Each structure stands twice: as structure tokens, then as C-alpha cells.
Amino acid sequence: MLDTHKHKGMRKALVEEVRSKGITNEAILKVIGSIPRHFFLDSSFDRFAYQDVAFPIGSGQTISQPYTVAFQTELLEIRKGIKVLEVGTGSGYQACVLVELGAKVYSIERQKKLYEKTSKFVESLGYRMNLFYGDGYKGLPTYGPFDRIIITAGAPEIPKELLLQLKVGGWMIIPVGGDGHQVMTKVFRKSEFDFEQKTYGNFAFVPMLKNRATD
Ligand code: SAH
């Protein structure tokens, strides 16, 4: 895998595009500028890696649009050492962004083939994170509670079991809705039993599906 001058140039342009769409967090922009996104796609799709679009990664899934990755990451307000649960590992790109920002990442993927491929791949890049094959609706109760939870698939409703895996004072960023139309939502855990919701506009994700896939 090569990261050429041409790739670097395209990546710089992508950063400016994401910035022009309203992302202001310099640490996040820097990380998007440093991770070779084309490594996360099959090599024949190099030129698509630096367009601000979602792209198929196999098993019927997609790598999220860079702007969407930046937007969700901005809402997470990552600080060094905080514990993050991601639902929907996919290509591993979002997880790598979080690791680069200093988060301790736990990520679940329901597609076994994708889980296996991505586990090998992120390890080959030298990223340290904890990847799991399982059902994101159930979360990882034995590894929680988490400071943050990020869902990278469209959720028909907010999974209750995941809310209980948030620390008090922590929050979840989740696109809520069906059929390719979701509203980005932040669910803040105010206390043991109180949660507060805020919304942040419309997005389109592949669906969050129940149970593991049967391969
Ligand atoms: N974060 C990814 C984007 C993944 S697209 C990236 O950066 O590339 C959404 C992913 O969520 C898909 O890989 C899909 O298989 C997965 N997914 C859908 N429902 C799930 C569930 N219930 N549990 C875990 N993963 C799920």
C-alpha cells in the first residue's frame, strides 16, 4: 500500500472540503489529513477515497462519508484516554480516527467477514483497538461503562441496553430513523435515570440490523 504525493494532495483537498462544510475542530481535520483513507478501500477505488462520499466496502456495507465521520467525531468531544464504544466497525476508518485522537476504542461489527478482514487490516496498520464480532444492540456490558458511544448505522430506535452502558455524564451519538433518513441525535446521561436528547440534522446511513449476520 502506497501513500503517494498524489494521495496526499487529494487528502489535503478533502480536508478543505470537509472544513468548508462546517467542521471547525482542527484536531479532527488534522487526523483526516493524516490517515490514508484509500487504504480502507479496494485499490481500484483509490480515486474515490478522497471524494467526500460514502463508498461500498463489501458485505453490502459502506465506509461513511468523511464529512459524516468528522461531524459525529466532533459531537463526541474526544479527549485523551476516554473510553468509546463504536457500533458498526465497517472498514475501521472511524475507529482509527478515534484512536488517533487518543480514545480507547471498543468496536462491534455484526458481519463476520468484515470483522475478520478489518481486524487484520487495522492491526497491519499498527492501530491498537478492541474489535468484537457481535450484535451492537447488546453492546459490551462486561467492558462498560463507556464515556461515549457512537453508532455508525441508522438505528430505528435508541437501543435501551446501550444507554445503560453509558457513564453518568457521558453521551451517545446516534443517527435515529429508518430507510436511509436519520436524524443525528445526542443522548446525554444526566444521572442514573435521566437522559436528555438533542438533534443535529439529517443524515443517511446503512441500517443498524438486529442480531449477528449468518455468514
Ligand atoms: N464506522 C464504519 C462505517 C460502517 S457502515 C466505517 O468507518 O467504515 C455501518 C456498519 O454497521 C456496517 O459495517 C454494518 O454491518 C454494521 N452494523 C449494522 N448493524 C449492526 C449491529 N446491530 N451491530 C453491529 N454492527 C452493525
mmCIF file of C-alpha atoms and ligand atoms in Angstrom:
data_model
loop_
_atom_site.group_PDB
_atom_site.id
_atom_site.type_symbol
_atom_site.label_atom_id
_atom_site.label_comp_id
_atom_site.label_asym_id
_atom_site.label_seq_id
_atom_site.Cartn_x
_atom_site.Cartn_y
_atom_site.Cartn_z
ATOM 1 C CA MET A 1 0.000 0.000 0.000
ATOM 2 C CA LEU A 2 1.484 3.266 -1.147
ATOM 3 C CA ASP A 3 0.703 6.762 0.057
ATOM 4 C CA THR A 4 1.932 8.877 -2.831
ATOM 5 C CA HIS A 5 2.195 12.661 -3.310
ATOM 6 C CA LYS A 6 -0.952 12.433 -5.367
ATOM 7 C CA HIS A 7 -2.843 10.775 -2.482
ATOM 8 C CA LYS A 8 -1.530 13.376 -0.060
ATOM 9 C CA GLY A 9 -2.622 16.166 -2.374
ATOM 10 C CA MET A 10 -6.119 14.708 -2.738
ATOM 11 C CA ARG A 11 -6.306 14.282 1.044
ATOM 12 C CA LYS A 12 -5.412 17.930 1.590
ATOM 13 C CA ALA A 13 -8.200 18.951 -0.750
ATOM 14 C CA LEU A 14 -10.606 16.653 1.106
ATOM 15 C CA VAL A 15 -9.716 18.320 4.415
ATOM 16 C CA GLU A 16 -10.523 21.714 2.903
ATOM 17 C CA GLU A 17 -13.830 20.379 1.567
ATOM 18 C CA VAL A 18 -14.805 18.995 4.988
ATOM 19 C CA ARG A 19 -13.762 22.301 6.581
ATOM 20 C CA SER A 20 -15.848 24.285 4.077
ATOM 21 C CA LYS A 21 -18.905 22.211 5.086
ATOM 22 C CA GLY A 22 -18.603 23.493 8.650
ATOM 23 C CA ILE A 23 -16.182 21.277 10.606
ATOM 24 C CA THR A 24 -14.014 23.540 12.772
ATOM 25 C CA ASN A 25 -12.216 21.132 15.109
ATOM 26 C CA GLU A 26 -8.574 21.351 13.976
ATOM 27 C CA ALA A 27 -7.522 18.108 15.685
ATOM 28 C CA ILE A 28 -10.148 16.190 13.691
ATOM 29 C CA LEU A 29 -9.212 17.913 10.418
ATOM 30 C CA LYS A 30 -5.574 17.048 11.070
ATOM 31 C CA VAL A 31 -6.413 13.372 11.589
ATOM 32 C CA ILE A 32 -8.456 13.260 8.355
ATOM 33 C CA GLY A 33 -5.431 14.823 6.679
ATOM 34 C CA SER A 34 -3.115 12.164 8.042
ATOM 35 C CA ILE A 35 -4.979 8.829 7.678
ATOM 36 C CA PRO A 36 -4.611 7.343 4.152
ATOM 37 C CA ARG A 37 -8.333 6.716 3.534
ATOM 38 C CA HIS A 38 -7.539 4.924 0.260
ATOM 39 C CA PHE A 39 -6.027 2.053 2.297
ATOM 40 C CA PHE A 40 -9.562 1.356 3.570
ATOM 41 C CA LEU A 41 -10.985 0.802 0.065
ATOM 42 C CA ASP A 42 -10.001 -1.751 -2.574
ATOM 43 C CA SER A 43 -7.052 -0.349 -4.515
ATOM 44 C CA SER A 44 -9.019 0.015 -7.747
ATOM 45 C CA PHE A 45 -11.138 2.676 -5.997
ATOM 46 C CA ASP A 46 -8.246 4.956 -4.991
ATOM 47 C CA ARG A 47 -9.666 7.962 -6.706
ATOM 48 C CA PHE A 48 -12.955 7.708 -4.799
ATOM 49 C CA ALA A 49 -11.235 7.602 -1.428
ATOM 50 C CA TYR A 50 -10.749 11.366 -1.371
ATOM 51 C CA GLN A 51 -14.166 12.402 -2.568
ATOM 52 C CA ASP A 52 -16.483 13.397 0.239
ATOM 53 C CA VAL A 53 -18.803 10.437 -0.300
ATOM 54 C CA ALA A 54 -19.687 7.123 1.362
ATOM 55 C CA PHE A 55 -18.375 4.091 -0.516
ATOM 56 C CA PRO A 56 -19.096 0.313 -0.660
ATOM 57 C CA ILE A 57 -16.600 -1.849 1.257
ATOM 58 C CA GLY A 58 -18.058 -5.326 0.646
ATOM 59 C CA SER A 59 -20.628 -7.411 2.558
ATOM 60 C CA GLY A 60 -23.183 -4.818 1.396
ATOM 61 C CA GLN A 61 -21.698 -2.182 3.719
ATOM 62 C CA THR A 62 -20.135 1.244 3.315
ATOM 63 C CA ILE A 63 -17.332 3.394 4.697
ATOM 64 C CA SER A 64 -19.057 6.562 5.974
ATOM 65 C CA GLN A 65 -18.665 9.877 4.166
ATOM 66 C CA PRO A 66 -15.657 11.812 5.585
ATOM 67 C CA TYR A 67 -17.868 14.794 6.492
ATOM 68 C CA THR A 68 -20.173 12.468 8.460
ATOM 69 C CA VAL A 69 -17.203 10.886 10.258
ATOM 70 C CA ALA A 70 -15.950 14.369 11.164
ATOM 71 C CA PHE A 71 -19.424 15.517 12.252
ATOM 72 C CA GLN A 72 -20.051 12.557 14.558
ATOM 73 C CA THR A 73 -16.496 12.773 15.923
ATOM 74 C CA GLU A 74 -16.925 16.481 16.650
ATOM 75 C CA LEU A 75 -20.092 15.740 18.651
ATOM 76 C CA LEU A 76 -18.202 13.096 20.660
ATOM 77 C CA GLU A 77 -15.717 15.713 22.016
ATOM 78 C CA ILE A 78 -12.901 13.191 22.352
ATOM 79 C CA ARG A 79 -10.235 13.762 24.991
ATOM 80 C CA LYS A 80 -7.165 11.577 25.538
ATOM 81 C CA GLY A 81 -7.867 8.336 27.382
ATOM 82 C CA ILE A 82 -11.650 8.343 27.208
ATOM 83 C CA LYS A 83 -13.387 5.047 26.570
ATOM 84 C CA VAL A 84 -15.509 4.874 23.419
ATOM 85 C CA LEU A 85 -17.833 2.145 22.182
ATOM 86 C CA GLU A 86 -18.496 2.163 18.439
ATOM 87 C CA VAL A 87 -21.315 0.123 16.896
ATOM 88 C CA GLY A 88 -20.575 -0.714 13.245
ATOM 89 C CA THR A 89 -16.805 -1.163 12.779
ATOM 90 C CA GLY A 90 -17.188 -1.469 8.998
ATOM 91 C CA SER A 91 -13.893 -0.559 7.323
ATOM 92 C CA GLY A 92 -12.363 0.557 10.632
ATOM 93 C CA TYR A 93 -11.824 4.133 9.400
ATOM 94 C CA GLN A 94 -13.958 5.839 12.067
ATOM 95 C CA ALA A 95 -12.317 3.694 14.764
ATOM 96 C CA CYS A 96 -8.842 4.725 13.546
ATOM 97 C CA VAL A 97 -9.880 8.403 13.664
ATOM 98 C CA LEU A 98 -10.914 7.930 17.307
ATOM 99 C CA VAL A 99 -7.664 6.130 18.199
ATOM 100 C CA GLU A 100 -5.634 8.928 16.570
ATOM 101 C CA LEU A 101 -7.477 11.417 18.803
ATOM 102 C CA GLY A 102 -6.423 9.443 21.882
ATOM 103 C CA ALA A 103 -9.580 7.428 22.636
ATOM 104 C CA LYS A 104 -9.562 3.852 23.924
ATOM 105 C CA VAL A 105 -11.734 2.231 21.291
ATOM 106 C CA TYR A 106 -14.091 -0.765 21.568
ATOM 107 C CA SER A 107 -15.961 -1.504 18.355
ATOM 108 C CA ILE A 108 -18.566 -4.117 17.371
ATOM 109 C CA GLU A 109 -19.389 -5.413 13.895
ATOM 110 C CA ARG A 110 -22.216 -7.856 13.080
ATOM 111 C CA GLN A 111 -20.805 -9.065 9.747
ATOM 112 C CA LYS A 112 -18.253 -11.776 10.488
ATOM 113 C CA LYS A 113 -16.322 -11.444 7.219
ATOM 114 C CA LEU A 114 -15.979 -7.707 7.684
ATOM 115 C CA TYR A 115 -14.968 -8.137 11.325
ATOM 116 C CA GLU A 116 -12.227 -10.591 10.327
ATOM 117 C CA LYS A 117 -10.961 -8.529 7.403
ATOM 118 C CA THR A 118 -10.933 -5.258 9.358
ATOM 119 C CA SER A 119 -9.289 -6.815 12.437
ATOM 120 C CA LYS A 120 -6.325 -7.985 10.339
ATOM 121 C CA PHE A 121 -6.185 -4.754 8.411
ATOM 122 C CA VAL A 122 -6.115 -2.274 11.330
ATOM 123 C CA GLU A 123 -3.534 -4.437 13.062
ATOM 124 C CA SER A 124 -1.360 -4.322 9.944
ATOM 125 C CA LEU A 125 -1.543 -0.522 10.101
ATOM 126 C CA GLY A 126 -0.373 -0.658 13.726
ATOM 127 C CA TYR A 127 -3.591 0.590 15.371
ATOM 128 C CA ARG A 128 -4.445 -0.669 18.836
ATOM 129 C CA MET A 129 -8.142 -1.101 19.453
ATOM 130 C CA ASN A 130 -10.548 -3.756 20.702
ATOM 131 C CA LEU A 131 -12.719 -5.247 17.970
ATOM 132 C CA PHE A 132 -15.634 -7.626 18.529
ATOM 133 C CA TYR A 133 -17.920 -9.712 16.352
ATOM 134 C CA GLY A 134 -21.401 -9.395 17.810
ATOM 135 C CA ASP A 135 -24.703 -7.560 17.973
ATOM 136 C CA GLY A 136 -24.312 -3.871 18.637
ATOM 137 C CA TYR A 137 -27.828 -3.669 20.116
ATOM 138 C CA LYS A 138 -26.462 -5.599 23.075
ATOM 139 C CA GLY A 139 -23.265 -3.551 23.356
ATOM 140 C CA LEU A 140 -20.419 -4.807 25.544
ATOM 141 C CA PRO A 141 -21.786 -4.880 29.099
ATOM 142 C CA THR A 142 -18.663 -6.534 30.514
ATOM 143 C CA TYR A 143 -16.359 -3.830 29.099
ATOM 144 C CA GLY A 144 -18.511 -0.822 30.005
ATOM 145 C CA PRO A 145 -19.465 1.663 31.192
ATOM 146 C CA PHE A 146 -18.266 3.960 28.411
ATOM 147 C CA ASP A 147 -17.655 7.711 28.313
ATOM 148 C CA ARG A 148 -19.061 7.845 24.802
ATOM 149 C CA ILE A 149 -20.980 5.590 22.427
ATOM 150 C CA ILE A 150 -21.085 6.185 18.675
ATOM 151 C CA ILE A 151 -23.487 4.359 16.377
ATOM 152 C CA THR A 152 -22.430 4.394 12.716
ATOM 153 C CA ALA A 153 -25.550 2.714 11.293
ATOM 154 C CA GLY A 154 -29.098 4.077 11.089
ATOM 155 C CA ALA A 155 -30.979 2.957 14.212
ATOM 156 C CA PRO A 156 -34.781 2.586 14.043
ATOM 157 C CA GLU A 157 -34.890 3.467 17.742
ATOM 158 C CA ILE A 158 -32.431 4.260 20.554
ATOM 159 C CA PRO A 159 -31.231 0.911 21.986
ATOM 160 C CA LYS A 160 -32.058 0.923 25.727
ATOM 161 C CA GLU A 161 -29.364 -1.612 26.609
ATOM 162 C CA LEU A 162 -26.731 0.727 25.204
ATOM 163 C CA LEU A 163 -27.952 3.705 27.239
ATOM 164 C CA LEU A 164 -27.300 1.675 30.384
ATOM 165 C CA GLN A 165 -23.674 1.181 29.276
ATOM 166 C CA LEU A 166 -23.025 4.941 29.370
ATOM 167 C CA LYS A 167 -21.304 6.569 32.327
ATOM 168 C CA VAL A 168 -23.302 9.289 34.071
ATOM 169 C CA GLY A 169 -22.080 12.487 32.380
ATOM 170 C CA GLY A 170 -21.350 10.581 29.172
ATOM 171 C CA TRP A 171 -23.273 10.555 25.906
ATOM 172 C CA MET A 172 -24.216 8.638 22.775
ATOM 173 C CA ILE A 173 -24.176 9.970 19.205
ATOM 174 C CA ILE A 174 -26.707 8.046 17.129
ATOM 175 C CA PRO A 175 -28.454 8.564 13.784
ATOM 176 C CA VAL A 176 -32.091 7.710 14.561
ATOM 177 C CA GLY A 177 -34.568 6.692 11.871
ATOM 178 C CA GLY A 178 -35.243 4.115 9.190
ATOM 179 C CA ASP A 179 -34.916 3.848 5.419
ATOM 180 C CA GLY A 180 -31.841 5.976 4.731
ATOM 181 C CA HIS A 181 -33.238 9.018 6.566
ATOM 182 C CA GLN A 182 -31.893 9.567 10.057
ATOM 183 C CA VAL A 183 -31.670 12.452 12.473
ATOM 184 C CA MET A 184 -28.311 12.787 14.223
ATOM 185 C CA THR A 185 -29.111 12.626 17.916
ATOM 186 C CA LYS A 186 -27.104 13.150 21.094
ATOM 187 C CA VAL A 187 -28.383 11.320 24.182
ATOM 188 C CA PHE A 188 -26.767 12.651 27.357
ATOM 189 C CA ARG A 189 -26.889 10.626 30.583
ATOM 190 C CA LYS A 190 -27.588 13.292 33.243
ATOM 191 C CA SER A 191 -27.974 10.858 36.122
ATOM 192 C CA GLU A 192 -28.730 7.204 36.749
ATOM 193 C CA PHE A 193 -32.259 7.574 35.362
ATOM 194 C CA ASP A 194 -32.323 10.899 33.470
ATOM 195 C CA PHE A 195 -31.400 11.233 29.817
ATOM 196 C CA GLU A 196 -31.547 14.363 27.662
ATOM 197 C CA GLN A 197 -31.781 14.412 23.843
ATOM 198 C CA LYS A 198 -30.681 16.980 21.266
ATOM 199 C CA THR A 199 -30.806 16.666 17.476
ATOM 200 C CA TYR A 200 -28.339 17.833 14.818
ATOM 201 C CA GLY A 201 -29.863 17.474 11.344
ATOM 202 C CA ASN A 202 -30.446 14.796 8.737
ATOM 203 C CA PHE A 203 -28.096 12.064 7.525
ATOM 204 C CA ALA A 204 -28.271 8.813 5.532
ATOM 205 C CA PHE A 205 -26.738 5.600 6.899
ATOM 206 C CA VAL A 206 -26.999 1.892 6.112
ATOM 207 C CA PRO A 207 -29.404 0.303 8.630
ATOM 208 C CA MET A 208 -28.495 -0.977 12.082
ATOM 209 C CA LEU A 209 -29.768 -4.556 11.954
ATOM 210 C CA LYS A 210 -30.776 -6.910 14.754
ATOM 211 C CA ASN A 211 -28.587 -9.895 15.661
ATOM 212 C CA ARG A 212 -25.368 -11.092 14.057
ATOM 213 C CA ALA A 213 -25.338 -11.863 10.379
ATOM 214 C CA THR A 214 -25.308 -15.546 9.462
ATOM 215 C CA ASP A 215 -22.449 -15.993 7.016
HETATM 216 N N1 SAH B 1 -17.855 3.042 11.001
HETATM 217 C C1 SAH B 1 -17.744 2.453 9.694
HETATM 218 C C2 SAH B 1 -18.992 2.678 8.867
HETATM 219 C C3 SAH B 1 -19.745 1.434 8.851
HETATM 220 S S1 SAH B 1 -21.274 1.326 7.995
HETATM 221 C C4 SAH B 1 -16.524 2.924 8.945
HETATM 222 O O1 SAH B 1 -15.846 3.843 9.418
HETATM 223 O O2 SAH B 1 -16.230 2.363 7.898
HETATM 224 C C5 SAH B 1 -22.227 0.562 9.283
HETATM 225 C C6 SAH B 1 -21.728 -0.767 9.808
HETATM 226 O O3 SAH B 1 -22.599 -1.153 10.871
HETATM 227 C C7 SAH B 1 -21.769 -1.901 8.796
HETATM 228 O O4 SAH B 1 -20.498 -2.488 8.700
HETATM 229 C C8 SAH B 1 -22.797 -2.878 9.380
HETATM 230 O O5 SAH B 1 -22.506 -4.237 9.117
HETATM 231 C C9 SAH B 1 -22.729 -2.559 10.860
HETATM 232 N N2 SAH B 1 -23.892 -2.917 11.658
HETATM 233 C C10 SAH B 1 -25.208 -2.830 11.327
HETATM 234 N N3 SAH B 1 -25.987 -3.251 12.335
HETATM 235 C C11 SAH B 1 -25.141 -3.638 13.350
HETATM 236 C C12 SAH B 1 -25.348 -4.178 14.655
HETATM 237 N N4 SAH B 1 -26.563 -4.441 15.159
HETATM 238 N N5 SAH B 1 -24.261 -4.443 15.406
HETATM 239 C C13 SAH B 1 -23.001 -4.214 14.934
HETATM 240 N N6 SAH B 1 -22.755 -3.699 13.703
HETATM 241 C C14 SAH B 1 -23.810 -3.409 12.913
#
